[in-house]
Amino acid sequence: MHGRHDTMISYLTSQRKFYLKFIIIGAVNTLFSYISGLIIYPFLEKYFHITFISIIISIINITFSFATQKFFIFRNSGNIFIEYFKCYITNFISISFGIVLITILVNVFLISFYISYTIQTFLGALLIYFMHTRFTFKGYTIQREKHSSTCSSE
């Protein structure tokens, strides 16, 4: 019974560490995402439409997010290009949501880019958390942390 108890304690400790890392990396990714938009937008607003700017910002942000998840949460030796592609597929809905939302907020409701981007960043963070916990990482177990791929439910 003592061995089983130690195993359960070890599992719960690993689980807490995993979720803590997931939350911290999520906060870092959200902050990076927000700041990158604030930095990039002023340089591009005179040359490109808001939709194209949002696409550029999204590509940068999703790449950063993949890197932090890959190297700080789901450390494994899988094929980085395949995992990156899988992450892109799972984040397509979130990216699309953000692009459509910010375009509507700016062009239809005439809300400033900065306020719209703030709204989009936080709603997007909630959506991506929901997607990761219900879809992207569904079936992921703490015991397999070193063996599962970054964005799959293997």
Steps between C-alpha positions, in 0.01 A plus 500: 500500500788735577641468144161578351470807726844625389402448137181700549688783677758503221224512235318785675824696536577449131147600409522823701837584342357435153198725553711769663736496199200502266354808674834685518579430133145602407547830684838557332351420158204733562727782612730448202201490268360824636831687498598378154178642356557834669854516362433372148177686421642856499771397251258340255174697530595749226584225251259211557134427579414405859419142392844448346668651807302262722617205289866605536462547875324162528779316317761649733292427810415142411865423426605643836221306674602175332863550604415564864262203516743272320806585705353577843191280534508210254871429472545211266702387201218494243531647153485874562362579153210255532425625851512860382257415221266324746509804728416725209199289413369503857554875530332585169163552670650728764694703242195530276287606794750771592533634147123515445435648844760775475390587145136529610583697814715748306303532175137443606486620860773762444682403818865605502754236405657506847174434686393245236835324525469483878154344473618260230810398698311402813209331322752317281692383807182354648414330172846349457498370859163335434625352172821366655326339796208357298661426163873560443625323813195279560617165628841633597615343825769624732673160503556527124627859512841410359353283224198684363520743214439867554159542345355154468276288713710187459 
